[in-house]
mmCIF file of C-alpha atoms (C1' of nucleotides) in Angstrom:
data_model
loop_
_atom_site.group_PDB
_atom_site.id
_atom_site.type_symbol
_atom_site.label_atom_id
_atom_site.label_comp_id
_atom_site.label_asym_id
_atom_site.label_seq_id
_atom_site.Cartn_x
_atom_site.Cartn_y
_atom_site.Cartn_z
ATOM 1 C CA UNK D 1 43.640 -69.099 -54.727
ATOM 2 C CA UNK D 2 45.646 -69.180 -57.951
ATOM 3 C CA UNK D 3 47.337 -66.215 -58.925
ATOM 4 C CA UNK D 4 45.766 -66.394 -62.430
ATOM 5 C CA UNK D 5 42.050 -66.266 -60.737
ATOM 6 C CA UNK D 6 43.373 -63.626 -58.651
ATOM 7 C CA UNK D 7 44.500 -61.317 -61.084
ATOM 8 C CA UNK D 8 41.460 -61.948 -62.974
ATOM 9 C CA UNK D 9 39.473 -60.477 -60.462
ATOM 10 C CA UNK D 10 41.628 -57.556 -59.636
ATOM 11 C CA UNK D 11 41.359 -56.458 -63.320
ATOM 12 C CA UNK D 12 37.636 -57.277 -63.206
ATOM 13 C CA UNK D 13 37.298 -54.959 -60.269
ATOM 14 C CA UNK D 14 39.313 -52.094 -61.763
ATOM 15 C CA UNK D 15 36.761 -50.809 -63.987
ATOM 16 C CA UNK D 16 34.126 -48.340 -62.619
ATOM 17 C CA UNK D 17 31.198 -49.466 -64.441
ATOM 18 C CA UNK D 18 32.057 -53.028 -63.886
ATOM 19 C CA UNK D 19 32.591 -52.752 -60.396
ATOM 20 C CA UNK D 20 29.117 -50.786 -60.395
ATOM 21 C CA UNK D 21 27.565 -53.598 -61.809
ATOM 22 C CA UNK D 22 28.780 -55.780 -59.582
ATOM 23 C CA UNK D 23 27.774 -54.083 -56.296
ATOM 24 C CA UNK D 24 24.191 -53.966 -58.162
ATOM 25 C CA UNK D 25 24.316 -57.864 -58.452
ATOM 26 C CA UNK D 26 25.639 -58.053 -55.037
ATOM 27 C CA UNK D 27 22.551 -55.988 -53.713
ATOM 28 C CA UNK D 28 20.176 -59.004 -54.239
ATOM 29 C CA UNK D 29 20.128 -62.665 -54.247
ATOM 30 C CA UNK D 30 19.425 -62.833 -57.963
ATOM 31 C CA UNK D 31 19.085 -59.916 -60.576
ATOM 32 C CA UNK D 32 17.455 -60.004 -64.017
ATOM 33 C CA UNK D 33 19.498 -58.923 -66.772
ATOM 34 C CA UNK D 34 17.028 -56.538 -68.037
ATOM 35 C CA UNK D 35 16.722 -54.637 -64.751
ATOM 36 C CA UNK D 36 20.460 -53.903 -65.389
ATOM 37 C CA UNK D 37 19.808 -53.085 -68.803
ATOM 38 C CA UNK D 38 17.389 -50.536 -67.658
ATOM 39 C CA UNK D 39 19.903 -49.089 -64.920
ATOM 40 C CA UNK D 40 22.860 -48.810 -66.365
ATOM 41 C CA UNK D 41 24.020 -46.325 -69.283
ATOM 42 C CA UNK D 42 25.470 -48.548 -71.445
ATOM 43 C CA UNK D 43 24.307 -50.495 -74.607
ATOM 44 C CA UNK D 44 23.614 -54.581 -74.350
ATOM 45 C CA UNK D 45 26.738 -55.010 -75.986
ATOM 46 C CA UNK D 46 28.757 -53.179 -73.506
ATOM 47 C CA UNK D 47 26.483 -54.709 -70.737
ATOM 48 C CA UNK D 48 27.204 -58.215 -72.189
ATOM 49 C CA UNK D 49 30.748 -57.804 -72.376
ATOM 50 C CA UNK D 50 31.216 -56.886 -68.619
ATOM 51 C CA UNK D 51 29.000 -59.688 -67.181
ATOM 52 C CA UNK D 52 31.216 -62.264 -69.320
ATOM 53 C CA UNK D 53 34.229 -60.708 -67.438
ATOM 54 C CA UNK D 54 32.542 -61.105 -64.415
ATOM 55 C CA UNK D 55 31.776 -64.563 -65.034
ATOM 56 C CA UNK D 56 34.923 -65.543 -66.311
ATOM 57 C CA UNK D 57 36.532 -63.954 -63.207
ATOM 58 C CA UNK D 58 34.297 -66.345 -61.389
ATOM 59 C CA UNK D 59 32.514 -63.550 -59.387
ATOM 60 C CA UNK D 60 29.323 -63.923 -60.929
ATOM 61 C CA UNK D 61 27.372 -66.606 -62.131
ATOM 62 C CA UNK D 62 24.682 -66.551 -64.818
ATOM 63 C CA UNK D 63 21.416 -68.644 -65.157
ATOM 64 C CA UNK D 64 19.575 -68.815 -68.186
ATOM 65 C CA UNK D 65 15.767 -68.912 -67.548
ATOM 66 C CA UNK D 66 14.465 -69.247 -71.345
ATOM 67 C CA UNK D 67 15.858 -66.339 -72.823
ATOM 68 C CA UNK D 68 16.282 -64.381 -69.668
ATOM 69 C CA UNK D 69 19.627 -64.069 -68.060
ATOM 70 C CA UNK D 70 19.780 -63.852 -64.038
ATOM 71 C CA UNK D 71 22.808 -62.829 -62.205
ATOM 72 C CA UNK D 72 24.116 -63.666 -58.956
ATOM 73 C CA UNK D 73 27.122 -63.060 -56.886
ATOM 74 C CA UNK D 74 29.733 -66.261 -56.230
ATOM 75 C CA UNK D 75 29.964 -65.375 -52.341
ATOM 76 C CA UNK D 76 32.374 -68.307 -52.054
ATOM 77 C CA UNK D 77 34.857 -66.661 -54.500
ATOM 78 C CA UNK D 78 34.395 -63.232 -53.308
ATOM 79 C CA UNK D 79 35.148 -64.195 -50.024
ATOM 80 C CA UNK D 80 38.241 -66.404 -51.049
ATOM 81 C CA UNK D 81 39.292 -63.128 -53.007
ATOM 82 C CA UNK D 82 39.198 -61.076 -49.676
ATOM 83 C CA UNK D 83 40.936 -63.811 -47.888
ATOM 84 C CA UNK D 84 43.735 -63.548 -50.377
ATOM 85 C CA UNK D 85 44.240 -59.785 -50.119
ATOM 86 C CA UNK D 86 44.598 -60.138 -46.497
ATOM 87 C CA UNK D 87 47.038 -63.046 -46.821
ATOM 88 C CA UNK D 88 49.217 -61.109 -49.519
ATOM 89 C CA UNK D 89 49.429 -57.961 -48.234
ATOM 90 C CA UNK D 90 48.043 -57.694 -44.758
ATOM 91 C CA UNK O 1 36.224 -43.901 -48.197
ATOM 92 C CA UNK O 2 35.597 -41.661 -51.005
ATOM 93 C CA UNK O 3 34.760 -43.294 -54.559
ATOM 94 C CA UNK O 4 37.400 -41.481 -56.494
ATOM 95 C CA UNK O 5 40.138 -42.905 -53.773
ATOM 96 C CA UNK O 6 38.526 -46.550 -53.948
ATOM 97 C CA UNK O 7 38.836 -46.649 -57.799
ATOM 98 C CA UNK O 8 42.302 -45.502 -57.905
ATOM 99 C CA UNK O 9 43.361 -48.163 -55.603
ATOM 100 C CA UNK O 10 41.227 -50.981 -57.409
ATOM 101 C CA UNK O 11 42.812 -49.686 -60.557
ATOM 102 C CA UNK O 12 46.514 -49.862 -59.216
ATOM 103 C CA UNK O 13 45.931 -53.173 -57.792
ATOM 104 C CA UNK O 14 44.976 -54.547 -61.294
ATOM 105 C CA UNK O 15 48.387 -54.365 -62.869
ATOM 106 C CA UNK O 16 50.145 -57.825 -62.071
ATOM 107 C CA UNK O 17 53.602 -55.941 -61.822
ATOM 108 C CA UNK O 18 52.217 -53.270 -59.759
ATOM 109 C CA UNK O 19 50.575 -55.717 -57.243
ATOM 110 C CA UNK O 20 53.998 -57.617 -57.043
ATOM 111 C CA UNK O 21 55.596 -54.260 -56.318
ATOM 112 C CA UNK O 22 53.068 -53.543 -53.420
ATOM 113 C CA UNK O 23 53.340 -57.081 -52.275
ATOM 114 C CA UNK O 24 56.807 -56.740 -51.909
ATOM 115 C CA UNK O 25 56.739 -53.744 -50.171
ATOM 116 C CA UNK O 26 53.860 -54.792 -47.647
ATOM 117 C CA UNK O 27 56.373 -57.619 -46.567
ATOM 118 C CA UNK O 28 58.641 -55.527 -44.654
ATOM 119 C CA UNK O 29 58.552 -52.308 -42.677
ATOM 120 C CA UNK O 30 60.595 -50.149 -45.238
ATOM 121 C CA UNK O 31 62.126 -51.040 -48.358
ATOM 122 C CA UNK O 32 65.016 -49.344 -50.167
ATOM 123 C CA UNK O 33 64.036 -48.201 -53.928
ATOM 124 C CA UNK O 34 67.502 -49.794 -54.831
ATOM 125 C CA UNK O 35 66.205 -53.129 -53.621
ATOM 126 C CA UNK O 36 63.502 -53.413 -55.594
ATOM 127 C CA UNK O 37 65.091 -52.104 -58.751
ATOM 128 C CA UNK O 38 67.289 -55.049 -58.084
ATOM 129 C CA UNK O 39 64.324 -57.585 -58.036
ATOM 130 C CA UNK O 40 62.020 -56.402 -60.530
ATOM 131 C CA UNK O 41 62.490 -57.059 -64.060
ATOM 132 C CA UNK O 42 61.668 -53.552 -65.401
ATOM 133 C CA UNK O 43 63.629 -50.529 -66.023
ATOM 134 C CA UNK O 44 63.929 -47.708 -63.631
ATOM 135 C CA UNK O 45 61.644 -45.289 -65.455
ATOM 136 C CA UNK O 46 58.823 -48.168 -64.960
ATOM 137 C CA UNK O 47 59.419 -48.742 -61.544
ATOM 138 C CA UNK O 48 59.235 -45.072 -60.967
ATOM 139 C CA UNK O 49 56.177 -44.766 -62.842
ATOM 140 C CA UNK O 50 54.410 -47.967 -60.788
ATOM 141 C CA UNK O 51 55.577 -46.293 -57.426
ATOM 142 C CA UNK O 52 54.048 -43.174 -58.082
ATOM 143 C CA UNK O 53 50.702 -44.867 -58.891
ATOM 144 C CA UNK O 54 50.801 -46.534 -55.893
ATOM 145 C CA UNK O 55 51.538 -43.260 -54.016
ATOM 146 C CA UNK O 56 48.851 -41.423 -55.773
ATOM 147 C CA UNK O 57 46.359 -44.065 -54.821
ATOM 148 C CA UNK O 58 47.463 -43.730 -51.373
ATOM 149 C CA UNK O 59 48.876 -47.046 -50.770
ATOM 150 C CA UNK O 60 52.388 -46.322 -50.342
ATOM 151 C CA UNK O 61 54.632 -43.561 -48.839
ATOM 152 C CA UNK O 62 57.773 -42.664 -50.350
ATOM 153 C CA UNK O 63 60.499 -41.235 -47.856
ATOM 154 C CA UNK O 64 63.193 -39.417 -49.402
ATOM 155 C CA UNK O 65 66.866 -39.861 -47.296
ATOM 156 C CA UNK O 66 69.124 -37.902 -49.324
ATOM 157 C CA UNK O 67 69.081 -39.273 -52.932
ATOM 158 C CA UNK O 68 67.546 -42.699 -51.780
ATOM 159 C CA UNK O 69 63.941 -43.395 -51.600
ATOM 160 C CA UNK O 70 62.306 -45.481 -49.184
ATOM 161 C CA UNK O 71 59.109 -47.341 -49.668
ATOM 162 C CA UNK O 72 56.330 -48.339 -47.157
ATOM 163 C CA UNK O 73 52.869 -49.491 -47.324
ATOM 164 C CA UNK O 74 50.169 -47.092 -45.638
ATOM 165 C CA UNK O 75 48.586 -49.673 -43.587
ATOM 166 C CA UNK O 76 45.625 -47.563 -42.385
ATOM 167 C CA UNK O 77 44.719 -46.923 -46.299
ATOM 168 C CA UNK O 78 44.970 -50.634 -47.167
ATOM 169 C CA UNK O 79 42.825 -51.769 -44.074
ATOM 170 C CA UNK O 80 40.153 -48.984 -45.140
ATOM 171 C CA UNK O 81 40.427 -50.311 -48.713
ATOM 172 C CA UNK O 82 39.606 -53.909 -47.434
ATOM 173 C CA UNK O 83 36.714 -52.597 -45.359
ATOM 174 C CA UNK O 84 35.272 -50.753 -48.194
ATOM 175 C CA UNK O 85 35.146 -53.592 -50.140
ATOM 176 C CA UNK O 86 33.400 -55.751 -47.564
ATOM 177 C CA UNK O 87 30.912 -52.817 -46.991
ATOM 178 C CA UNK O 88 30.265 -52.554 -50.496
ATOM 179 C CA UNK O 89 29.999 -56.284 -52.036
ATOM 180 C CA UNK O 90 29.722 -58.310 -48.867
ATOM 181 C "C1'" DA W 1 84.692 -28.574 -59.443
ATOM 182 C "C1'" DC W 2 83.569 -32.804 -61.309
ATOM 183 C "C1'" DA W 3 82.303 -37.708 -62.245
ATOM 184 C "C1'" DT W 4 78.920 -40.665 -60.458
ATOM 185 C "C1'" DC W 5 74.905 -42.302 -58.749
ATOM 186 C "C1'" DA W 6 69.628 -42.470 -57.389
ATOM 187 C "C1'" DG W 7 65.075 -41.233 -59.477
ATOM 188 C "C1'" DT W 8 62.044 -38.389 -62.562
ATOM 189 C "C1'" DT W 9 60.373 -36.700 -66.911
ATOM 190 C "C1'" DA W 10 59.827 -36.577 -71.647
ATOM 191 C "C1'" DG W 11 58.430 -38.757 -75.893
ATOM 192 C "C1'" DA W 12 57.493 -42.765 -78.508
ATOM 193 C "C1'" DT W 13 55.287 -47.482 -79.461
ATOM 194 C "C1'" DG W 14 52.939 -51.430 -79.210
ATOM 195 C "C1'" DG W 15 49.214 -53.596 -76.784
ATOM 196 C "C1'" DT W 16 44.933 -53.894 -74.230
ATOM 197 C "C1'" DT W 17 40.149 -52.367 -73.405
ATOM 198 C "C1'" DG W 18 35.835 -49.988 -73.039
ATOM 199 C "C1'" DT W 19 32.509 -48.733 -75.929
ATOM 200 C "C1'" DC W 20 29.312 -48.485 -79.929
ATOM 201 C "C1'" DG W 21 26.335 -50.083 -83.977
ATOM 202 C "C1'" DA W 22 24.975 -53.611 -86.573
ATOM 203 C "C1'" DA W 23 24.309 -58.389 -87.619
ATOM 204 C "C1'" DC W 24 22.780 -63.186 -85.508
ATOM 205 C "C1'" DG W 25 20.555 -67.019 -82.844
ATOM 206 C "C1'" DA W 26 17.688 -68.072 -79.750
ATOM 207 C "C1'" DT W 27 13.024 -68.111 -77.403
ATOM 208 C "C1'" DC W 28 8.408 -66.883 -76.948
ATOM 209 C "C1'" DG W 29 3.546 -65.385 -77.813
ATOM 210 C "C1'" DA W 30 -0.030 -64.733 -80.984
ATOM 211 C "C1'" DT B 1 4.792 -69.443 -88.654
ATOM 212 C "C1'" DC B 2 5.931 -64.798 -87.699
ATOM 213 C "C1'" DG B 3 7.425 -60.905 -85.478
ATOM 214 C "C1'" DA B 4 8.994 -59.221 -81.177
ATOM 215 C "C1'" DT B 5 12.046 -59.520 -77.533
ATOM 216 C "C1'" DC B 6 16.488 -60.866 -75.133
ATOM 217 C "C1'" DG B 7 21.122 -61.822 -75.240
ATOM 218 C "C1'" DT B 8 25.625 -62.701 -77.922
ATOM 219 C "C1'" DT B 9 29.326 -61.888 -81.440
ATOM 220 C "C1'" DC B 10 31.652 -59.361 -84.837
ATOM 221 C "C1'" DG B 11 34.265 -55.365 -86.413
ATOM 222 C "C1'" DA B 12 35.637 -50.960 -85.426
ATOM 223 C "C1'" DC B 13 37.551 -47.049 -82.933
ATOM 224 C "C1'" DA B 14 39.292 -44.485 -79.546
ATOM 225 C "C1'" DA B 15 41.364 -44.064 -75.068
ATOM 226 C "C1'" DC B 16 44.266 -45.647 -71.912
ATOM 227 C "C1'" DC B 17 48.425 -48.036 -70.129
ATOM 228 C "C1'" DA B 18 52.694 -50.523 -69.392
ATOM 229 C "C1'" DT B 19 57.058 -50.459 -71.304
ATOM 230 C "C1'" DC B 20 61.192 -48.451 -73.122
ATOM 231 C "C1'" DT B 21 65.161 -45.333 -74.186
ATOM 232 C "C1'" DA B 22 67.133 -41.066 -73.462
ATOM 233 C "C1'" DA B 23 67.511 -36.763 -71.686
ATOM 234 C "C1'" DC B 24 67.086 -34.297 -66.938
ATOM 235 C "C1'" DT B 25 67.699 -33.166 -61.616
ATOM 236 C "C1'" DG B 26 69.581 -33.285 -57.741
ATOM 237 C "C1'" DA B 27 72.571 -35.315 -54.194
ATOM 238 C "C1'" DT B 28 77.299 -37.626 -52.883
ATOM 239 C "C1'" DG B 29 82.231 -38.408 -52.654
ATOM 240 C "C1'" DT B 30 86.729 -37.194 -53.976
#
DNA sequence: ACATCAGTTAGATGGTTGTCGAACGATCGA
DNA sequence: TCGATCGTTCGACAACCATCTAACTGATGT
């Protein structure tokens, strides 16, 4: 895994709210963005921002269905990250 | 693992320099602070700050020998963190 | 006792970022 | 076509943070 991607993921995981979002997404196969909007106490703008961070980091993929967004965890990237942690630290 | 500790660790890992420091420490049983000082392109103050962050997060333990500090990875905490990642996300 | 060295603390600063409201673009139903 | 809804983008702001220099504390050797 490239150091750049690795660092972007580490940063993405560092914010509590963002991690909560990721955790929520990881909890099911695919999650409707609206559902998140209803559960997280943040504005649409902030949520959108966090989702883009997660997508840029490669952790989440966003599928657009008409005007609805559906989020899902990219498990391959996630596992690669965990593997890299083990490789670099122990 | 408590959420508080978990988040502190995540934050500690998010900064590239701090992660590099942790990586260096993890590379040997115990590392002299002076060695780090000689290898990392940061001031003593900054290094001290990062080490305190890592210690507060529980990732690193600092042993004082006279006026010399020796750093070591707390492997139990590290493994607990990796385990928690797997538990929370997958 | 004194100079020196290792690490900490204080204070300042510039950059990053999480957050919001508001304006916008796109899509859908009526 | 028109209004409503979903998500993005913009501009702004406050809080946080990595970093530095300088001053400090404590230990060591002479």
